[in-house]
């Protein structure tokens, strides 16, 4: 069975501080990993995915298959980064199945 | 707005009543998904359509739940004999069929169901 764990429900940092949102997964194959973000009163939207290996809004995430982790990082947090962040896994790459498995989310609060 | 749309945005019903939600995907997307999200949790997968074919169903989708996508465009999710445990946000998502697109899914605003 596949599982995504986000151990922190809330992460509070000051503006300009580094941010790391943790995500660990359990899956035996080759997953596709995503970070989705939900800003206040907005819909869930994709932030980034590991196969594109890009940086969005200053955020990066590296898939570590040895540690089964996909932590989200940003060197200098901004107040507008305050939101709910969800890590998600897809088994698509090796099973063809498309259901996303989400973690329970981490709320990031960036204080001024 | 050319994103995924859902109707209604809010629904309050009494236990035992039937409810139906509608999802309109992004027009060029042939894949459509339903998820359920309860307070403090991430979305949980319910079912997935490719065009009009329902290809995946979660064990969460009990026999009181049924989803359809008859013409491969919009989809409906019906819950019969609602229970208080059905209270949740019901999310719809869609994705395109493109080589190399991976499994990026675009989400709608959700329908919040409250069962009294």
mmCIF file of C-alpha atoms in Angstrom:
data_model
loop_
_atom_site.group_PDB
_atom_site.id
_atom_site.type_symbol
_atom_site.label_atom_id
_atom_site.label_comp_id
_atom_site.label_asym_id
_atom_site.label_seq_id
_atom_site.Cartn_x
_atom_site.Cartn_y
_atom_site.Cartn_z
ATOM 1 C CA UNK A 1 0.000 0.000 0.000
ATOM 2 C CA UNK A 2 1.160 3.517 -0.670
ATOM 3 C CA UNK A 3 1.271 6.181 1.996
ATOM 4 C CA UNK A 4 2.402 9.796 2.300
ATOM 5 C CA UNK A 5 3.389 11.223 5.665
ATOM 6 C CA UNK A 6 3.739 14.884 6.516
ATOM 7 C CA UNK A 7 4.828 14.877 10.146
ATOM 8 C CA UNK A 8 4.203 18.544 10.878
ATOM 9 C CA UNK A 9 0.689 19.954 10.972
ATOM 10 C CA UNK A 10 1.977 23.486 11.481
ATOM 11 C CA UNK A 11 5.273 25.147 10.679
ATOM 12 C CA UNK A 12 5.750 28.740 11.784
ATOM 13 C CA UNK A 13 8.763 30.766 10.653
ATOM 14 C CA UNK A 14 9.739 34.407 10.380
ATOM 15 C CA UNK A 15 10.032 36.201 7.079
ATOM 16 C CA UNK A 16 13.444 35.605 5.536
ATOM 17 C CA UNK A 17 14.049 32.348 7.405
ATOM 18 C CA UNK A 18 14.637 29.082 5.558
ATOM 19 C CA UNK A 19 11.741 26.687 5.222
ATOM 20 C CA UNK A 20 11.675 22.912 4.960
ATOM 21 C CA UNK A 21 8.380 21.061 4.764
ATOM 22 C CA UNK A 22 8.893 17.357 5.271
ATOM 23 C CA UNK A 23 7.334 14.609 3.201
ATOM 24 C CA UNK A 24 8.060 10.893 3.464
ATOM 25 C CA UNK A 25 6.403 8.242 1.382
ATOM 26 C CA UNK A 26 5.921 4.517 1.381
ATOM 27 C CA UNK A 27 5.822 2.897 -2.054
ATOM 28 C CA UNK A 28 7.746 -0.002 -3.528
ATOM 29 C CA UNK A 29 7.954 1.161 -7.132
ATOM 30 C CA UNK A 30 8.848 4.361 -8.950
ATOM 31 C CA UNK A 31 6.384 7.025 -7.880
ATOM 32 C CA UNK A 32 5.690 10.427 -9.260
ATOM 33 C CA UNK A 33 5.792 12.979 -6.428
ATOM 34 C CA UNK A 34 4.064 16.361 -6.229
ATOM 35 C CA UNK A 35 3.662 19.317 -3.935
ATOM 36 C CA UNK A 36 0.263 21.015 -4.048
ATOM 37 C CA UNK A 37 -0.503 24.316 -2.307
ATOM 38 C CA UNK A 38 -3.754 25.848 -1.149
ATOM 39 C CA UNK A 39 -3.748 29.561 -0.361
ATOM 40 C CA UNK A 40 -6.537 31.027 1.765
ATOM 41 C CA UNK A 41 -9.897 30.893 -0.020
ATOM 42 C CA UNK A 42 -8.341 29.409 -3.171
ATOM 43 C CA UNK A 43 -8.420 25.995 -4.773
ATOM 44 C CA UNK A 44 -5.728 23.373 -4.532
ATOM 45 C CA UNK A 45 -3.050 24.007 -7.145
ATOM 46 C CA UNK A 46 0.117 22.295 -8.224
ATOM 47 C CA UNK A 47 3.311 23.869 -6.905
ATOM 48 C CA UNK A 48 5.869 21.498 -8.368
ATOM 49 C CA UNK A 49 6.544 17.885 -9.338
ATOM 50 C CA UNK A 50 9.748 15.921 -9.161
ATOM 51 C CA UNK A 51 9.928 14.910 -12.826
ATOM 52 C CA UNK A 52 10.138 18.519 -13.992
ATOM 53 C CA UNK A 53 12.962 19.339 -11.564
ATOM 54 C CA UNK A 54 12.090 23.038 -11.602
ATOM 55 C CA UNK A 55 11.934 25.771 -8.993
ATOM 56 C CA UNK A 56 8.591 27.480 -8.525
ATOM 57 C CA UNK A 57 8.258 30.652 -6.426
ATOM 58 C CA UNK A 58 11.678 29.876 -5.014
ATOM 59 C CA UNK A 59 10.647 26.406 -3.802
ATOM 60 C CA UNK A 60 12.537 23.249 -4.713
ATOM 61 C CA UNK A 61 12.079 19.603 -3.830
ATOM 62 C CA UNK A 62 14.382 16.672 -4.491
ATOM 63 C CA UNK A 63 13.225 13.085 -4.601
ATOM 64 C CA UNK A 64 15.446 10.954 -2.363
ATOM 65 C CA UNK A 65 14.622 7.350 -3.130
ATOM 66 C CA UNK A 66 17.003 6.021 -0.492
ATOM 67 C CA UNK A 67 15.261 7.945 2.272
ATOM 68 C CA UNK A 68 11.870 7.844 0.502
ATOM 69 C CA UNK A 69 11.536 11.567 1.013
ATOM 70 C CA UNK A 70 10.460 14.561 -1.052
ATOM 71 C CA UNK A 71 11.013 17.527 1.237
ATOM 72 C CA UNK A 72 10.013 21.017 0.067
ATOM 73 C CA UNK A 73 12.543 23.768 0.655
ATOM 74 C CA UNK A 74 12.852 27.510 0.253
ATOM 75 C CA UNK A 75 15.883 29.477 1.427
ATOM 76 C CA UNK A 76 14.038 32.688 2.358
ATOM 77 C CA UNK A 77 10.370 32.548 3.315
ATOM 78 C CA UNK A 78 7.987 35.323 2.300
ATOM 79 C CA UNK A 79 4.694 36.259 3.952
ATOM 80 C CA UNK A 80 2.833 35.325 0.775
ATOM 81 C CA UNK A 81 4.088 31.753 1.186
ATOM 82 C CA UNK A 82 1.661 31.272 4.065
ATOM 83 C CA UNK A 83 -0.649 28.480 2.953
ATOM 84 C CA UNK A 84 -1.510 24.810 3.323
ATOM 85 C CA UNK A 85 0.948 22.497 1.585
ATOM 86 C CA UNK A 86 0.174 18.915 0.566
ATOM 87 C CA UNK A 87 2.611 16.291 -0.645
ATOM 88 C CA UNK A 88 1.113 13.751 -3.061
ATOM 89 C CA UNK A 89 2.192 10.525 -4.713
ATOM 90 C CA UNK A 90 1.126 8.950 -7.986
ATOM 91 C CA UNK A 91 1.977 5.363 -9.013
ATOM 92 C CA UNK A 92 1.393 6.286 -12.659
ATOM 93 C CA UNK A 93 4.922 5.797 -13.925
ATOM 94 C CA UNK A 94 4.981 2.053 -13.361
ATOM 95 C CA UNK A 95 1.368 0.987 -12.892
ATOM 96 C CA UNK A 96 -0.705 3.248 -15.110
ATOM 97 C CA UNK A 97 -2.932 3.993 -12.151
ATOM 98 C CA UNK A 98 -3.738 7.679 -11.710
ATOM 99 C CA UNK A 99 -5.140 8.039 -8.201
ATOM 100 C CA UNK A 100 -3.160 10.540 -6.142
ATOM 101 C CA UNK A 101 -2.399 9.719 -2.515
ATOM 102 C CA UNK A 102 -2.087 12.855 -0.398
ATOM 103 C CA UNK A 103 -0.472 13.530 2.932
ATOM 104 C CA UNK A 104 -2.475 15.250 5.648
ATOM 105 C CA UNK A 105 -0.872 18.612 4.903
ATOM 106 C CA UNK A 106 1.321 21.149 6.659
ATOM 107 C CA UNK A 107 0.194 24.683 7.349
ATOM 108 C CA UNK A 108 3.009 27.145 6.811
ATOM 109 C CA UNK A 109 2.748 30.443 8.661
ATOM 110 C CA UNK A 110 5.291 33.100 7.760
ATOM 111 C CA UNK A 111 5.339 35.842 10.333
ATOM 112 C CA UNK A 112 6.528 39.389 9.566
ATOM 113 C CA UNK B 1 -12.782 31.202 -15.941
ATOM 114 C CA UNK B 2 -11.584 28.170 -17.858
ATOM 115 C CA UNK B 3 -10.706 26.061 -14.839
ATOM 116 C CA UNK B 4 -12.575 23.122 -13.313
ATOM 117 C CA UNK B 5 -15.968 24.180 -11.995
ATOM 118 C CA UNK B 6 -18.227 22.485 -9.448
ATOM 119 C CA UNK B 7 -21.828 22.991 -8.517
ATOM 120 C CA UNK B 8 -23.162 23.595 -5.949
ATOM 121 C CA UNK B 9 -20.402 25.086 -3.832
ATOM 122 C CA UNK B 10 -22.252 24.306 -0.622
ATOM 123 C CA UNK B 11 -24.953 21.778 0.177
ATOM 124 C CA UNK B 12 -26.729 21.231 3.473
ATOM 125 C CA UNK B 13 -28.973 18.211 3.694
ATOM 126 C CA UNK B 14 -30.680 16.050 6.255
ATOM 127 C CA UNK B 15 -29.532 12.539 7.023
ATOM 128 C CA UNK B 16 -31.150 10.045 4.700
ATOM 129 C CA UNK B 17 -31.598 12.411 1.768
ATOM 130 C CA UNK B 18 -29.941 11.962 -1.614
ATOM 131 C CA UNK B 19 -27.587 14.590 -3.016
ATOM 132 C CA UNK B 20 -25.973 15.068 -6.414
ATOM 133 C CA UNK B 21 -22.941 17.154 -7.280
ATOM 134 C CA UNK B 22 -21.765 18.254 -10.713
ATOM 135 C CA UNK B 23 -18.252 18.773 -12.046
ATOM 136 C CA UNK B 24 -17.293 20.431 -15.328
ATOM 137 C CA UNK B 25 -13.649 19.709 -16.210
ATOM 138 C CA UNK B 26 -11.325 21.871 -18.255
ATOM 139 C CA UNK B 27 -12.711 21.470 -21.757
ATOM 140 C CA UNK B 28 -9.776 19.725 -23.425
ATOM 141 C CA UNK B 29 -9.173 17.334 -20.511
ATOM 142 C CA UNK B 30 -10.441 13.799 -21.027
ATOM 143 C CA UNK B 31 -9.605 12.553 -17.520
ATOM 144 C CA UNK B 32 -11.757 13.412 -14.514
ATOM 145 C CA UNK B 33 -11.302 12.544 -10.847
ATOM 146 C CA UNK B 34 -13.335 12.771 -7.645
ATOM 147 C CA UNK B 35 -11.757 13.148 -4.210
ATOM 148 C CA UNK B 36 -13.155 13.653 -0.724
ATOM 149 C CA UNK B 37 -11.498 15.792 1.927
ATOM 150 C CA UNK B 38 -12.424 15.826 5.604
ATOM 151 C CA UNK B 39 -11.238 18.340 8.171
ATOM 152 C CA UNK B 40 -7.547 18.099 8.917
ATOM 153 C CA UNK B 41 -6.870 15.555 6.192
ATOM 154 C CA UNK B 42 -5.603 15.632 2.659
ATOM 155 C CA UNK B 43 -7.856 14.713 -0.244
ATOM 156 C CA UNK B 44 -8.730 11.020 -0.578
ATOM 157 C CA UNK B 45 -9.280 9.483 -3.991
ATOM 158 C CA UNK B 46 -12.773 8.233 -4.818
ATOM 159 C CA UNK B 47 -12.910 7.488 -8.544
ATOM 160 C CA UNK B 48 -11.478 8.327 -11.977
ATOM 161 C CA UNK B 49 -12.888 8.515 -15.502
ATOM 162 C CA UNK B 50 -11.161 8.506 -18.845
ATOM 163 C CA UNK B 51 -13.748 9.905 -21.213
ATOM 164 C CA UNK B 52 -16.952 8.110 -20.191
ATOM 165 C CA UNK B 53 -15.254 5.005 -18.814
ATOM 166 C CA UNK B 54 -14.875 4.687 -15.053
ATOM 167 C CA UNK B 55 -11.410 3.127 -14.740
ATOM 168 C CA UNK B 56 -10.607 3.269 -11.021
ATOM 169 C CA UNK B 57 -12.745 3.146 -7.898
ATOM 170 C CA UNK B 58 -11.617 3.431 -4.311
ATOM 171 C CA UNK B 59 -12.866 1.199 -1.544
ATOM 172 C CA UNK B 60 -14.117 4.458 -0.028
ATOM 173 C CA UNK B 61 -16.760 4.533 -2.754
ATOM 174 C CA UNK B 62 -19.462 2.554 -0.972
ATOM 175 C CA UNK B 63 -22.597 1.311 -2.680
ATOM 176 C CA UNK B 64 -24.350 4.538 -1.628
ATOM 177 C CA UNK B 65 -22.012 6.497 -3.897
ATOM 178 C CA UNK B 66 -22.275 6.514 -7.666
ATOM 179 C CA UNK B 67 -20.454 8.594 -10.231
ATOM 180 C CA UNK B 68 -21.203 9.034 -13.903
ATOM 181 C CA UNK B 69 -19.736 10.777 -16.888
ATOM 182 C CA UNK B 70 -22.188 9.813 -19.622
ATOM 183 C CA UNK B 71 -20.868 11.882 -22.514
ATOM 184 C CA UNK B 72 -17.274 12.146 -21.459
ATOM 185 C CA UNK B 73 -17.663 15.794 -20.500
ATOM 186 C CA UNK B 74 -19.224 16.757 -17.167
ATOM 187 C CA UNK B 75 -19.564 14.291 -14.319
ATOM 188 C CA UNK B 76 -22.012 13.807 -11.482
ATOM 189 C CA UNK B 77 -21.441 12.273 -8.060
ATOM 190 C CA UNK B 78 -24.532 11.066 -6.230
ATOM 191 C CA UNK B 79 -24.712 10.056 -2.599
ATOM 192 C CA UNK B 80 -27.814 8.148 -1.585
ATOM 193 C CA UNK B 81 -29.174 7.960 1.963
ATOM 194 C CA UNK B 82 -26.626 10.436 3.262
ATOM 195 C CA UNK B 83 -25.044 9.887 6.659
ATOM 196 C CA UNK B 84 -23.379 12.392 8.954
ATOM 197 C CA UNK B 85 -20.046 10.779 8.135
ATOM 198 C CA UNK B 86 -20.473 11.889 4.535
ATOM 199 C CA UNK B 87 -19.963 15.511 5.586
ATOM 200 C CA UNK B 88 -16.836 16.609 3.743
ATOM 201 C CA UNK B 89 -15.479 18.675 0.890
ATOM 202 C CA UNK B 90 -15.915 16.854 -2.422
ATOM 203 C CA UNK B 91 -13.243 17.824 -4.927
ATOM 204 C CA UNK B 92 -13.192 17.275 -8.645
ATOM 205 C CA UNK B 93 -10.038 17.363 -10.754
ATOM 206 C CA UNK B 94 -9.193 16.903 -14.411
ATOM 207 C CA UNK B 95 -6.089 16.208 -16.427
ATOM 208 C CA UNK B 96 -5.146 16.088 -20.104
ATOM 209 C CA UNK B 97 -4.058 13.095 -22.138
ATOM 210 C CA UNK B 98 -0.675 14.262 -23.296
ATOM 211 C CA UNK B 99 2.532 12.349 -23.622
ATOM 212 C CA UNK B 100 4.926 13.483 -20.935
ATOM 213 C CA UNK B 101 2.216 15.280 -18.978
ATOM 214 C CA UNK B 102 2.675 12.929 -16.061
ATOM 215 C CA UNK B 103 -0.199 12.920 -13.661
ATOM 216 C CA UNK B 104 -0.673 16.627 -12.935
ATOM 217 C CA UNK B 105 -4.285 17.145 -11.913
ATOM 218 C CA UNK B 106 -6.151 20.459 -11.911
ATOM 219 C CA UNK B 107 -8.616 20.885 -9.068
ATOM 220 C CA UNK B 108 -11.965 22.579 -8.797
ATOM 221 C CA UNK B 109 -13.115 24.693 -5.845
ATOM 222 C CA UNK B 110 -15.008 21.818 -4.262
ATOM 223 C CA UNK B 111 -18.516 21.217 -2.970
ATOM 224 C CA UNK B 112 -18.844 21.367 0.790
ATOM 225 C CA UNK B 113 -21.473 18.896 2.027
ATOM 226 C CA UNK B 114 -22.975 19.153 5.494
ATOM 227 C CA UNK B 115 -25.273 16.359 6.610
ATOM 228 C CA UNK B 116 -27.429 17.265 9.612
#
